PDB file of C-alpha atoms in Angstrom:
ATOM      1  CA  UNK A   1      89.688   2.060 -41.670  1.00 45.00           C
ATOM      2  CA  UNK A   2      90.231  -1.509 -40.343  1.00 43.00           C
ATOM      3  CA  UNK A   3      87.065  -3.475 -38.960  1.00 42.00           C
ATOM      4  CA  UNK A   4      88.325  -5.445 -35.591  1.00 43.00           C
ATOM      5  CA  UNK A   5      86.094  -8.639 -34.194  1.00 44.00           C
ATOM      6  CA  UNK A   6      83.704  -6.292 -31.987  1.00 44.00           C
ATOM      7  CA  UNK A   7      81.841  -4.009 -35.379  1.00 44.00           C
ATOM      8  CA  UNK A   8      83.600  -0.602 -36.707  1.00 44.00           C
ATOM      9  CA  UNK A   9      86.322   1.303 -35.045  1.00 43.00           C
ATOM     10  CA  UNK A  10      87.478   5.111 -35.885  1.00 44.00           C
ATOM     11  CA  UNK A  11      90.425   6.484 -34.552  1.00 43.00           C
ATOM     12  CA  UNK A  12      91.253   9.943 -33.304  1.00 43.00           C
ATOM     13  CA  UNK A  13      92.776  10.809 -36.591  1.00 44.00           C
ATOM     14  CA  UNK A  14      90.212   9.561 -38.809  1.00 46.00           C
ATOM     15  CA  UNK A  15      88.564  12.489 -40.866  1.00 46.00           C
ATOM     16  CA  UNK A  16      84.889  10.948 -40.453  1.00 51.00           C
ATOM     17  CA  UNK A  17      84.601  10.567 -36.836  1.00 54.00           C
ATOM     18  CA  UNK A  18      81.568  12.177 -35.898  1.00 58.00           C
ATOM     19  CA  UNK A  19      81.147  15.076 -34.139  1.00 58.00           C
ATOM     20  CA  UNK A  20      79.216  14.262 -30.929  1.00 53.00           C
ATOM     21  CA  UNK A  21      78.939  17.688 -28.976  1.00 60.00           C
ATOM     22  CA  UNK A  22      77.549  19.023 -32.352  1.00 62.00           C
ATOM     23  CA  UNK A  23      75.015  16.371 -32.855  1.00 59.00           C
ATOM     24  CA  UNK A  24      73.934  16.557 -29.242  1.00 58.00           C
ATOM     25  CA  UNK A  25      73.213  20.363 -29.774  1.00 66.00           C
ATOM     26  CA  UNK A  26      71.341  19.769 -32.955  1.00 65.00           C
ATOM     27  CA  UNK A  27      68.884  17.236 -31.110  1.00 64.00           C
ATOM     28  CA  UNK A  28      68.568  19.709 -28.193  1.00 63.00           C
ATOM     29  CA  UNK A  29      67.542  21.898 -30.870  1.00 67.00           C
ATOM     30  CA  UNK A  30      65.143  20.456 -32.413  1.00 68.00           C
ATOM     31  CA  UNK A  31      63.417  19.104 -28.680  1.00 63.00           C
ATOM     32  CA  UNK A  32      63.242  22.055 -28.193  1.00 66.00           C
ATOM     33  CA  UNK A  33      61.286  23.841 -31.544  1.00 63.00           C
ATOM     34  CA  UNK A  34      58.728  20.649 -31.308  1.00 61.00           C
ATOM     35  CA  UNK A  35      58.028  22.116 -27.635  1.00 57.00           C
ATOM     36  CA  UNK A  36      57.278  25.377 -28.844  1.00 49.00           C
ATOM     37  CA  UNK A  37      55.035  24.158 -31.983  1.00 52.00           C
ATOM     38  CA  UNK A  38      52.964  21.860 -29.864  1.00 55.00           C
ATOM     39  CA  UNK A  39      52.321  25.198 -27.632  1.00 50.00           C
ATOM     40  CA  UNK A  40      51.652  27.462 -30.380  1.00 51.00           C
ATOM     41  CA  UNK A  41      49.497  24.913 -31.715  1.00 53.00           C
ATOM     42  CA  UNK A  42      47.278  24.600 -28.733  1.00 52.00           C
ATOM     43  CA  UNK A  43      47.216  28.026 -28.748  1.00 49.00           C
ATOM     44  CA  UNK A  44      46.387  28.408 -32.167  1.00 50.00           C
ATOM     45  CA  UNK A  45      43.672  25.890 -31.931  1.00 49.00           C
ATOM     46  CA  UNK A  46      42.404  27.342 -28.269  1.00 50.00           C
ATOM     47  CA  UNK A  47      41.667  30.505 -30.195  1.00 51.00           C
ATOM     48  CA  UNK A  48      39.697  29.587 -32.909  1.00 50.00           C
ATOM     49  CA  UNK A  49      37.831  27.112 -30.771  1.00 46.00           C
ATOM     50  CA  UNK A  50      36.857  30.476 -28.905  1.00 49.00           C
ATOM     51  CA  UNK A  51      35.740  31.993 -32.167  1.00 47.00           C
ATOM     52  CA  UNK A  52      34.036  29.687 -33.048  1.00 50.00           C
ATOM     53  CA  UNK A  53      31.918  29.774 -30.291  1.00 44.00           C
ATOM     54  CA  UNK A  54      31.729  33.141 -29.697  1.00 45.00           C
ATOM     55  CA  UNK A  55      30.342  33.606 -33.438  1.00 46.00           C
ATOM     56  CA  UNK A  56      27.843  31.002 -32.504  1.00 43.00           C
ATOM     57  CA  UNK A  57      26.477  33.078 -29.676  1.00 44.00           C
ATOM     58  CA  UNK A  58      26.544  36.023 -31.731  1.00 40.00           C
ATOM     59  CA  UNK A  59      24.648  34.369 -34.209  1.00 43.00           C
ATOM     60  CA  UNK A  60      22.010  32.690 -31.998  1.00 44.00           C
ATOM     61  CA  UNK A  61      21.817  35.535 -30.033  1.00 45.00           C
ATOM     62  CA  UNK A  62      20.205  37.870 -32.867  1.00 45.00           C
ATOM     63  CA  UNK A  63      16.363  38.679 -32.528  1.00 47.00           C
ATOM     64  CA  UNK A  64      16.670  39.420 -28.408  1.00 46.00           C
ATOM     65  CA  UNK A  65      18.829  35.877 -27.304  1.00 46.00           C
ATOM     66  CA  UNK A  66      16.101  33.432 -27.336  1.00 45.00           C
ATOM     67  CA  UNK A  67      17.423  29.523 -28.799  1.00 46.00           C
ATOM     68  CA  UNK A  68      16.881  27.882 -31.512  1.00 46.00           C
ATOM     69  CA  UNK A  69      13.646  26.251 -29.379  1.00 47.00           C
ATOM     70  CA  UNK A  70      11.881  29.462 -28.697  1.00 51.00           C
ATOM     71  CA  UNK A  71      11.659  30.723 -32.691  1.00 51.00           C
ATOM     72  CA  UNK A  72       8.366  29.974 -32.855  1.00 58.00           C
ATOM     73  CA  UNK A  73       7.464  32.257 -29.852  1.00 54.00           C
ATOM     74  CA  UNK A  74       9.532  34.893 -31.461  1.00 57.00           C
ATOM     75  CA  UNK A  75       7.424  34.844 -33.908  1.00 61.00           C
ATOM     76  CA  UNK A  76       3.805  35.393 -32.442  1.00 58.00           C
ATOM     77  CA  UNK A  77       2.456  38.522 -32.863  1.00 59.00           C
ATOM     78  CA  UNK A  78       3.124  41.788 -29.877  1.00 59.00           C
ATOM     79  CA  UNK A  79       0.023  42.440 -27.544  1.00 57.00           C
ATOM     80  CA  UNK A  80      -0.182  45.743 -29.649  1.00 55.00           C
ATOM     81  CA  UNK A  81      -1.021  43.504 -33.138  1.00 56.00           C
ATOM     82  CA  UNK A  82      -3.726  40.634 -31.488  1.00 55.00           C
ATOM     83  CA  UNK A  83      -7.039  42.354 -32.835  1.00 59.00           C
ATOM     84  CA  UNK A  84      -9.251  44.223 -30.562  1.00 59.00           C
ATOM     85  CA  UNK A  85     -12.330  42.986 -29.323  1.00 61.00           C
ATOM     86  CA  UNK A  86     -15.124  43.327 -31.238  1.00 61.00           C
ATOM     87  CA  UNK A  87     -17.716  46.085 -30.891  1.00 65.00           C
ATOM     88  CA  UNK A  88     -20.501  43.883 -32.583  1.00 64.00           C
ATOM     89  CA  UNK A  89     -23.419  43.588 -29.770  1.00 68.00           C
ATOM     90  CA  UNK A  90     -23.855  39.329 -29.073  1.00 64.00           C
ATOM     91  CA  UNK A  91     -26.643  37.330 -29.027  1.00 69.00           C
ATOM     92  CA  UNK A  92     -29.666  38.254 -26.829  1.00 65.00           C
ATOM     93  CA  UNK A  93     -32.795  35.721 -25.297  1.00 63.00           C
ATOM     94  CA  UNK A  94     -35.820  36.518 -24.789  1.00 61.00           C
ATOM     95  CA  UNK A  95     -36.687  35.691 -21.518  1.00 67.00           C
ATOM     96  CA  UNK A  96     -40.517  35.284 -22.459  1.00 67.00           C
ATOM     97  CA  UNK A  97     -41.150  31.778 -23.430  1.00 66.00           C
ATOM     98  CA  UNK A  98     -43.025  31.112 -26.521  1.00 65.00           C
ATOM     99  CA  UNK A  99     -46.562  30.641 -26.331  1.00 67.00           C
ATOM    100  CA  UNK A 100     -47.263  27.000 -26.775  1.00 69.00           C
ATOM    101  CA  UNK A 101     -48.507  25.231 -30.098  1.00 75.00           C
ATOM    102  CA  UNK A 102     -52.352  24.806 -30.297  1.00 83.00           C
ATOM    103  CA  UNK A 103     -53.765  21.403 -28.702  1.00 90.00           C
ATOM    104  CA  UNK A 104     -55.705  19.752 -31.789  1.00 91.00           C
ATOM    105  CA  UNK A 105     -57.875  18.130 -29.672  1.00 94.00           C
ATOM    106  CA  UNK A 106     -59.185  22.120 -28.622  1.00 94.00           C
ATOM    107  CA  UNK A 107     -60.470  22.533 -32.376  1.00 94.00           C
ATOM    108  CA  UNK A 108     -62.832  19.264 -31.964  1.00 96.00           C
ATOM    109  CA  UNK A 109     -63.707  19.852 -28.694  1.00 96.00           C
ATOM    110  CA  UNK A 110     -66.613  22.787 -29.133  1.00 93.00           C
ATOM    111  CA  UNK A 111     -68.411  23.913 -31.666  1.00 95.00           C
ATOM    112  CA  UNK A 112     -67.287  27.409 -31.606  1.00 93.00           C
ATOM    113  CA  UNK A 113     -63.716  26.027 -32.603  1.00 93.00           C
ATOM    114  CA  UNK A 114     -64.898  23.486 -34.501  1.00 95.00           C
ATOM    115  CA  UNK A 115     -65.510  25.305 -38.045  1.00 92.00           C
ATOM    116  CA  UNK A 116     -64.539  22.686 -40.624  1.00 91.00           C
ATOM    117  CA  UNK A 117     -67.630  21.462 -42.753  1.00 92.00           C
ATOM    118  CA  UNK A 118     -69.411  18.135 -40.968  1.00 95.00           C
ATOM    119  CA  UNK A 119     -70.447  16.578 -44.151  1.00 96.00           C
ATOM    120  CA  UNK A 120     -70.135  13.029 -45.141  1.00 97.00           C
ATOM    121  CA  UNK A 121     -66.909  13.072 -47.729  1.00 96.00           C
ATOM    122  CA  UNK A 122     -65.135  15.162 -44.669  1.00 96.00           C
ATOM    123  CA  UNK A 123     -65.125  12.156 -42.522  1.00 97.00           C
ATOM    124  CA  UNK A 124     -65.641   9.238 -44.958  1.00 98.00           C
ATOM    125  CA  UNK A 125     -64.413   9.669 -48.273  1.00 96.00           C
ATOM    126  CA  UNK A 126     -63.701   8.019 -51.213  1.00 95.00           C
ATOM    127  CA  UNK A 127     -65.368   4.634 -52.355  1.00 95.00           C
ATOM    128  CA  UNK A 128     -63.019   2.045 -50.256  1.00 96.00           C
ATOM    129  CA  UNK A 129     -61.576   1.625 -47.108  1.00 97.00           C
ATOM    130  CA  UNK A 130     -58.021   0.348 -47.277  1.00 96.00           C
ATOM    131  CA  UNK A 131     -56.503  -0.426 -43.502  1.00 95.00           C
ATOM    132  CA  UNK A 132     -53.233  -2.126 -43.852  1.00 93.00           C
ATOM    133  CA  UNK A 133     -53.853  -5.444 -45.867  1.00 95.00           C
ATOM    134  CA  UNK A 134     -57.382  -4.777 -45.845  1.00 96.00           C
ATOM    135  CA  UNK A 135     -59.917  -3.699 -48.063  1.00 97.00           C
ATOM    136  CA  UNK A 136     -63.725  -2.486 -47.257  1.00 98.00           C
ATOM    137  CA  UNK A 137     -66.090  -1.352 -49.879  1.00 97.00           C
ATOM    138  CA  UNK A 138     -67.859   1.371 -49.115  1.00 97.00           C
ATOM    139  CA  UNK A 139     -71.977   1.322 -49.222  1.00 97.00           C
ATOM    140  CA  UNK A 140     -74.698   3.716 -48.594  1.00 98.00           C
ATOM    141  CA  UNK A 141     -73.981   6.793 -46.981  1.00 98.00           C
ATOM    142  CA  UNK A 142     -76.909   8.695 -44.872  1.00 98.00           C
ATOM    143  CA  UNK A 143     -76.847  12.075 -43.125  1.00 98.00           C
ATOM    144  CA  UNK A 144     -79.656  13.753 -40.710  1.00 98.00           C
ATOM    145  CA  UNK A 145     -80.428  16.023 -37.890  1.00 97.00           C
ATOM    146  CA  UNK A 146     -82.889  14.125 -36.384  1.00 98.00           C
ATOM    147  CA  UNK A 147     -80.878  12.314 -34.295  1.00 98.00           C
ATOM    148  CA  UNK A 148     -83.164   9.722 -33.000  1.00 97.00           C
ATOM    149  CA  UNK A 149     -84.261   8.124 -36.674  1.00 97.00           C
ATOM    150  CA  UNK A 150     -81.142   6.778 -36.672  1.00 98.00           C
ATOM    151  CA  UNK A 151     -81.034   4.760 -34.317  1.00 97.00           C
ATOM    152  CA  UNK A 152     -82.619   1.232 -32.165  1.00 95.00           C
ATOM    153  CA  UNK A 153     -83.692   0.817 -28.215  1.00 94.00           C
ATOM    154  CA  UNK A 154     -82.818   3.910 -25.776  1.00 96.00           C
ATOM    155  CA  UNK A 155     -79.571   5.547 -27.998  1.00 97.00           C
ATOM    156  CA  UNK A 156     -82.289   8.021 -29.971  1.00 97.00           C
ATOM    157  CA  UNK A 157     -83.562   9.224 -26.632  1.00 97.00           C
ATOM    158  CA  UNK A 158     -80.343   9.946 -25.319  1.00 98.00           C
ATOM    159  CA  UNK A 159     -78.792  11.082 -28.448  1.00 98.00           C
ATOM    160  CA  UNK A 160     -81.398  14.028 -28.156  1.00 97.00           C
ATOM    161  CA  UNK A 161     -81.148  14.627 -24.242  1.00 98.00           C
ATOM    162  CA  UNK A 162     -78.032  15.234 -24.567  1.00 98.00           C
ATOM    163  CA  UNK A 163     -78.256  18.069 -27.504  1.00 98.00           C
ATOM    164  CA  UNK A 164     -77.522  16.067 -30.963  1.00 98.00           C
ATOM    165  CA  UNK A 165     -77.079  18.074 -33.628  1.00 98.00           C
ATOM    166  CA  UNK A 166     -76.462  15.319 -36.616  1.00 98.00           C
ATOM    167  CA  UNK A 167     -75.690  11.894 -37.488  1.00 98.00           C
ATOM    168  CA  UNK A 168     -74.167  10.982 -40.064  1.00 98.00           C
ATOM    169  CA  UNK A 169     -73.838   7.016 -41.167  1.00 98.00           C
ATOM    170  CA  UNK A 170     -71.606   4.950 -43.622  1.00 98.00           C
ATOM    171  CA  UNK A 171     -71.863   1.388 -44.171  1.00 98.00           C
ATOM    172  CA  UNK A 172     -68.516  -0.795 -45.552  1.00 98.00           C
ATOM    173  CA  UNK A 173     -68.796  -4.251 -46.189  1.00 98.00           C
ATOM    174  CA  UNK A 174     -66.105  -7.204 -47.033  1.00 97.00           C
ATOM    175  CA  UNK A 175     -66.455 -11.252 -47.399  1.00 96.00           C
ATOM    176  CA  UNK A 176     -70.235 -11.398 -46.056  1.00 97.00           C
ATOM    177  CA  UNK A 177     -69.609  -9.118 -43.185  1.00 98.00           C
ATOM    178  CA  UNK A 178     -70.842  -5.526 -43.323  1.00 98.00           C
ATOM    179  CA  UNK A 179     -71.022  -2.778 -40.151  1.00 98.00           C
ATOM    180  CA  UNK A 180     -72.453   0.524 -40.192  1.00 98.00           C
ATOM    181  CA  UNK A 181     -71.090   3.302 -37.889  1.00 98.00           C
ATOM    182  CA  UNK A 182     -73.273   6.075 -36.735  1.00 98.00           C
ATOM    183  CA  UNK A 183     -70.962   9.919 -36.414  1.00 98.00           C
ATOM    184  CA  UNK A 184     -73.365  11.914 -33.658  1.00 98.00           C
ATOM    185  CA  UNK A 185     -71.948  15.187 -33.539  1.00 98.00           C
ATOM    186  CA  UNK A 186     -72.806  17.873 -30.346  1.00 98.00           C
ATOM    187  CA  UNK A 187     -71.802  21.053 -29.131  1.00 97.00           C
ATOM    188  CA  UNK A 188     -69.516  19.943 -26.263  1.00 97.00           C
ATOM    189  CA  UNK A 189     -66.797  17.434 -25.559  1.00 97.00           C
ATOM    190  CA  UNK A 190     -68.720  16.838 -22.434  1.00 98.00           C
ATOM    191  CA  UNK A 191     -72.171  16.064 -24.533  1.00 98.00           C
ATOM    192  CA  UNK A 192     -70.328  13.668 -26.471  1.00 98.00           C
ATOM    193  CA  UNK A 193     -68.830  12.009 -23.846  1.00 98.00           C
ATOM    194  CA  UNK A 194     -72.077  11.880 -21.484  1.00 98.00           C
ATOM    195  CA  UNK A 195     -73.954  10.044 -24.432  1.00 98.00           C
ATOM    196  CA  UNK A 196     -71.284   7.459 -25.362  1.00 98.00           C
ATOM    197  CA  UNK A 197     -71.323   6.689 -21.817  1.00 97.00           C
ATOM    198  CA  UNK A 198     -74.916   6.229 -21.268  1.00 97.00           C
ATOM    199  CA  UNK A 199     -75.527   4.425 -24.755  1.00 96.00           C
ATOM    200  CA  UNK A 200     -78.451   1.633 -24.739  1.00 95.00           C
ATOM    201  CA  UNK A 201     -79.527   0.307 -28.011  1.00 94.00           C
ATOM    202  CA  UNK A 202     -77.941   1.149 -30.646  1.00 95.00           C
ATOM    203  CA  UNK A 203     -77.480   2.473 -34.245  1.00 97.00           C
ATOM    204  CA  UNK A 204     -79.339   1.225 -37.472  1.00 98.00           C
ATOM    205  CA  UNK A 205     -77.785  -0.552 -39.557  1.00 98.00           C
ATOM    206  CA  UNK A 206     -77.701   1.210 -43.103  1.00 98.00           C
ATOM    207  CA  UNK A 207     -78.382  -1.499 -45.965  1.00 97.00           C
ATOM    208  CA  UNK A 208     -77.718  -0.332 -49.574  1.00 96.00           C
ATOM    209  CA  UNK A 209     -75.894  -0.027 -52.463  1.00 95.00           C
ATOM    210  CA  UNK A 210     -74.587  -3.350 -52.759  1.00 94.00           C
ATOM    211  CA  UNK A 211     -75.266  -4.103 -49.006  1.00 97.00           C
ATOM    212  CA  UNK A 212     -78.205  -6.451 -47.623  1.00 96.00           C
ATOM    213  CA  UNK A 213     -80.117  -5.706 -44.890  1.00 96.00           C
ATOM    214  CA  UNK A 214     -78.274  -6.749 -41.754  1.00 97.00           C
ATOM    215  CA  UNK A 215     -78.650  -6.464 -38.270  1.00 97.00           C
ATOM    216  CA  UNK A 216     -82.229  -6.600 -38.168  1.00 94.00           C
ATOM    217  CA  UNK A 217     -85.208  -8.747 -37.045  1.00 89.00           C
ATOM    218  CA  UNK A 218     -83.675 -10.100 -33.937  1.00 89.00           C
ATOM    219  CA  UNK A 219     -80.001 -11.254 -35.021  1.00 92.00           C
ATOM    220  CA  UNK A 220     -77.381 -10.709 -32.908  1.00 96.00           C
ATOM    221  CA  UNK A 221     -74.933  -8.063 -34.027  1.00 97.00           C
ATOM    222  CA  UNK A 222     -71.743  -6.852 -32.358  1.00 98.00           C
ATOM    223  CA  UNK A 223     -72.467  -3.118 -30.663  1.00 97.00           C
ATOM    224  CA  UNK A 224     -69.911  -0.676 -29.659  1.00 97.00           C
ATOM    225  CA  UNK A 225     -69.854   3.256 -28.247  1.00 98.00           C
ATOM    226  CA  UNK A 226     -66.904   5.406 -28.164  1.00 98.00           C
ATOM    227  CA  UNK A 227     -66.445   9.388 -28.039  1.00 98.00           C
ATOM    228  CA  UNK A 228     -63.783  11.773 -28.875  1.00 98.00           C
ATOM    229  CA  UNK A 229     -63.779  15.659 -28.543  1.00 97.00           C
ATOM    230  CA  UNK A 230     -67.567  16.207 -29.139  1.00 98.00           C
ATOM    231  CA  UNK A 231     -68.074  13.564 -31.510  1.00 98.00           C
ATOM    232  CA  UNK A 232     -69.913  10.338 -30.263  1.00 98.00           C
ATOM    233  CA  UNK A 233     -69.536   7.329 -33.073  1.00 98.00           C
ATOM    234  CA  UNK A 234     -71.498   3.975 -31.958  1.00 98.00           C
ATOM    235  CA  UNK A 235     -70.933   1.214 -34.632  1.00 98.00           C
ATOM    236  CA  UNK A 236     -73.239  -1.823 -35.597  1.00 98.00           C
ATOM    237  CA  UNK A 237     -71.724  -5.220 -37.227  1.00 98.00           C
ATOM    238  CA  UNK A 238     -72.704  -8.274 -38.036  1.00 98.00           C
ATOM    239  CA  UNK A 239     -73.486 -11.331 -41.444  1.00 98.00           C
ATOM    240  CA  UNK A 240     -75.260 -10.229 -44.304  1.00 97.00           C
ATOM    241  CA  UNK A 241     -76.393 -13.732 -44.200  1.00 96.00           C
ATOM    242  CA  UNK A 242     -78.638 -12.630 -40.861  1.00 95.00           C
ATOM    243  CA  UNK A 243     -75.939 -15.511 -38.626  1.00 96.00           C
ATOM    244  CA  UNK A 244     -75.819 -14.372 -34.979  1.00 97.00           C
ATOM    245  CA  UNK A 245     -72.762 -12.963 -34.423  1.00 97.00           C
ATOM    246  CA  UNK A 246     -70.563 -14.956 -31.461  1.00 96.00           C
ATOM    247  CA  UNK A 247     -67.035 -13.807 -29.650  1.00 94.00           C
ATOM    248  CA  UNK A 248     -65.815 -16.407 -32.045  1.00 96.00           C
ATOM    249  CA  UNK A 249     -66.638 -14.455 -35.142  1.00 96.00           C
ATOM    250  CA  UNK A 250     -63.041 -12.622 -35.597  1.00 96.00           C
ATOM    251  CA  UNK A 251     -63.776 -11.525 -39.167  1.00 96.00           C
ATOM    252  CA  UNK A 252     -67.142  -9.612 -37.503  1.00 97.00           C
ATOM    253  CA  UNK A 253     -64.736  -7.499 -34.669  1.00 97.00           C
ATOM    254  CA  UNK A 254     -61.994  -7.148 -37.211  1.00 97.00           C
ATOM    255  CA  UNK A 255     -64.264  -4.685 -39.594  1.00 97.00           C
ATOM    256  CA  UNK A 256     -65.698  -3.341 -36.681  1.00 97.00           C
ATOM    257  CA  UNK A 257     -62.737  -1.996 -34.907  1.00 97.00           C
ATOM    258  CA  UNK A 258     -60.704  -1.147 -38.045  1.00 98.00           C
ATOM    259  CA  UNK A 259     -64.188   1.160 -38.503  1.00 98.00           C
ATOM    260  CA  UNK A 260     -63.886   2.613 -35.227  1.00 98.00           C
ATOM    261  CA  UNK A 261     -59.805   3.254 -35.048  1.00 98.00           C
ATOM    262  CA  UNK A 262     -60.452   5.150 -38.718  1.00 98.00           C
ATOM    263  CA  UNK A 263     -63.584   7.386 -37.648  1.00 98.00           C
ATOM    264  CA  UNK A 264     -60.909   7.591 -34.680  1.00 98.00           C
ATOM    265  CA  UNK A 265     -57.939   9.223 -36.864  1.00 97.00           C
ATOM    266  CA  UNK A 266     -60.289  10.861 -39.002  1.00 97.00           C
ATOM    267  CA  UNK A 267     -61.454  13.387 -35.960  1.00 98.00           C
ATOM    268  CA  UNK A 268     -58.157  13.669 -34.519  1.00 97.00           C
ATOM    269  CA  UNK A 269     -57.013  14.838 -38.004  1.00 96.00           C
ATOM    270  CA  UNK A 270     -59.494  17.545 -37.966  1.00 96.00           C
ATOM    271  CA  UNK A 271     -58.091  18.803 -35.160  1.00 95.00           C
ATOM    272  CA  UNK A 272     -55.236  19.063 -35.965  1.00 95.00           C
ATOM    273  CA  UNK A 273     -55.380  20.682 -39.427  1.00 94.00           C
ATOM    274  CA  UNK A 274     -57.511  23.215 -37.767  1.00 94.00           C
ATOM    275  CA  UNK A 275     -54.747  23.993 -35.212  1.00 92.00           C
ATOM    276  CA  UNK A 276     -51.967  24.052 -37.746  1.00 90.00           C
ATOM    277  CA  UNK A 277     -54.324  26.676 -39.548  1.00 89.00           C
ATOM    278  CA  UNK A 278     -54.319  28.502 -36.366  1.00 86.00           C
ATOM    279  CA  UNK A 279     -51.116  28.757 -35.713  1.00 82.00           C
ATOM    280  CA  UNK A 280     -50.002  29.430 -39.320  1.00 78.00           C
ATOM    281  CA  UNK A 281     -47.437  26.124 -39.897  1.00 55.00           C
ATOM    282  CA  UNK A 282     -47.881  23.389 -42.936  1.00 55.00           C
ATOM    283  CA  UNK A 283     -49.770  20.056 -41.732  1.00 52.00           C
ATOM    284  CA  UNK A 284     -47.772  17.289 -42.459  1.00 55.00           C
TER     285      UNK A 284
END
């Protein structure tokens, strides 16, 4: 082999010339299996795609065809299983209302309801008066059913028109002031009421056990009438030192009305423990 200017030259004779027709079969060849592999490969991989898939809707499918998102409906119980409804009767109402509690203020109203004792300890008791801050001591006591001693001017006249049955009288006392309130008790709310209504005079003041006289010989005392159910209460007040009592003398109206809003609560409460006792509940 000789190499010329322009790269390698073979001539005809030359045992390692190539053979060209052979080569060019031998690529054709190969083209041609590559086509075939690519084909078969598709093929191949079309096919198991198809599987693949088909075992997913095969799997899926199992338990009636409902997806993945609908389990939990698959899993509620059939009609059939829900349990029956049951046989147990409901509630029933009354359509009668209940009879309404007692009124308290029916038990203090007349004597044939009233039935708790009328002594002085029921509406008075104890040996002080406490009423918020305040402290009275308690002094003589008095009870009577002769109306009319117990009293000054026109009330024992109409205490006894107007059918009194009792009075009964407590005296407290605190700082040099002292007031006695008078309890007149009757058969009717409307006896009560008529007598606080037409009160003149008033009642006696009740001196005693540690108490002066007070309120008498001409001073000027604070008077006051008030009724509730068929209980009349009238209430006297005024120095121990015999000073006329003014509308500047606080201390005077101060004992007087904390009297009067206690005699107050104290009938009320009868009542109502008397109702309570009617209509078989605990007083509170």
């Amino acid at each position: 082999m000789s190499f010329g200017q322009g790269g390698p030259s073979w001539g005809p004779g030359d045992s390692r010339t190539p053979d060209w027709a052979a080569l060019a079969e031998a690529s054709a060849s190969r083209a041609r299996r590559r086509k075939w592999l690519m084909i078969g490969g598709g093929a191949v991989a079309t096919t198991a795609v198809a599987a693949i898939v088909a075992t997913a809707v095969i799997t899926t499918g199992t338990g009636g065809g409902t997806s993945g998102s609908d389990k939990n409906a698959s899993e509620l119980p059939a009609p059939a299983d829900l349990p029956s409804q049951s046989s147990a009767p409901g509630p029933s109402f009354s359509s009668v209302a209940p009879p309404p509690p007692p009124d308290p203020k029916d038990y203090i109203a007349d004597e044939k309801k009233d039935k708790g004792p009328v002594t002085v300890d029921a509406f008075f008791p104890g040996r002080k008066l406490t009423m918020g801050d305040r402290v009275y001591a308690k002094g003589a006591t008095a009870r009577t059913t002769q109306c009319a001693t117990t009293t000054q001017g026109a009330l024992g006249t109409i205490l006894d028109s107007n059918g009194c049955d009792q009075v009964i009288r407590a005296t407290y006392s605190k700082d040099g002031v002292a007031v006695t309130i008078g309890l007149a008790v009757f058969g009717t709310e409307a006896e009560a009421r008529k007598a606080a209504q037409q009160a003149s005079g008033g009642v006696a003041s009740l001196s005693g056990s540690g108490v002066p006289t007070f309120c008498r010989g001409g001073s000027v005392c604070r008077r006051t009438a008030n009724s509730y159910g068929r209980y009349a209460y009238f209430t006297v007040g005024g120095f121990t030192s015999g000073k006329n009592v003014t509308t500047a003398a606080k201390d005077v109206y101060a004992v007087g009305d904390d009297l009067t809003d206690f005699t107050f609560r104290q009938i009320r409460h009868r009542g109502e423990v008397q109702a309570s006792a009617a209509a078989g509940a605990p007083v509170i």
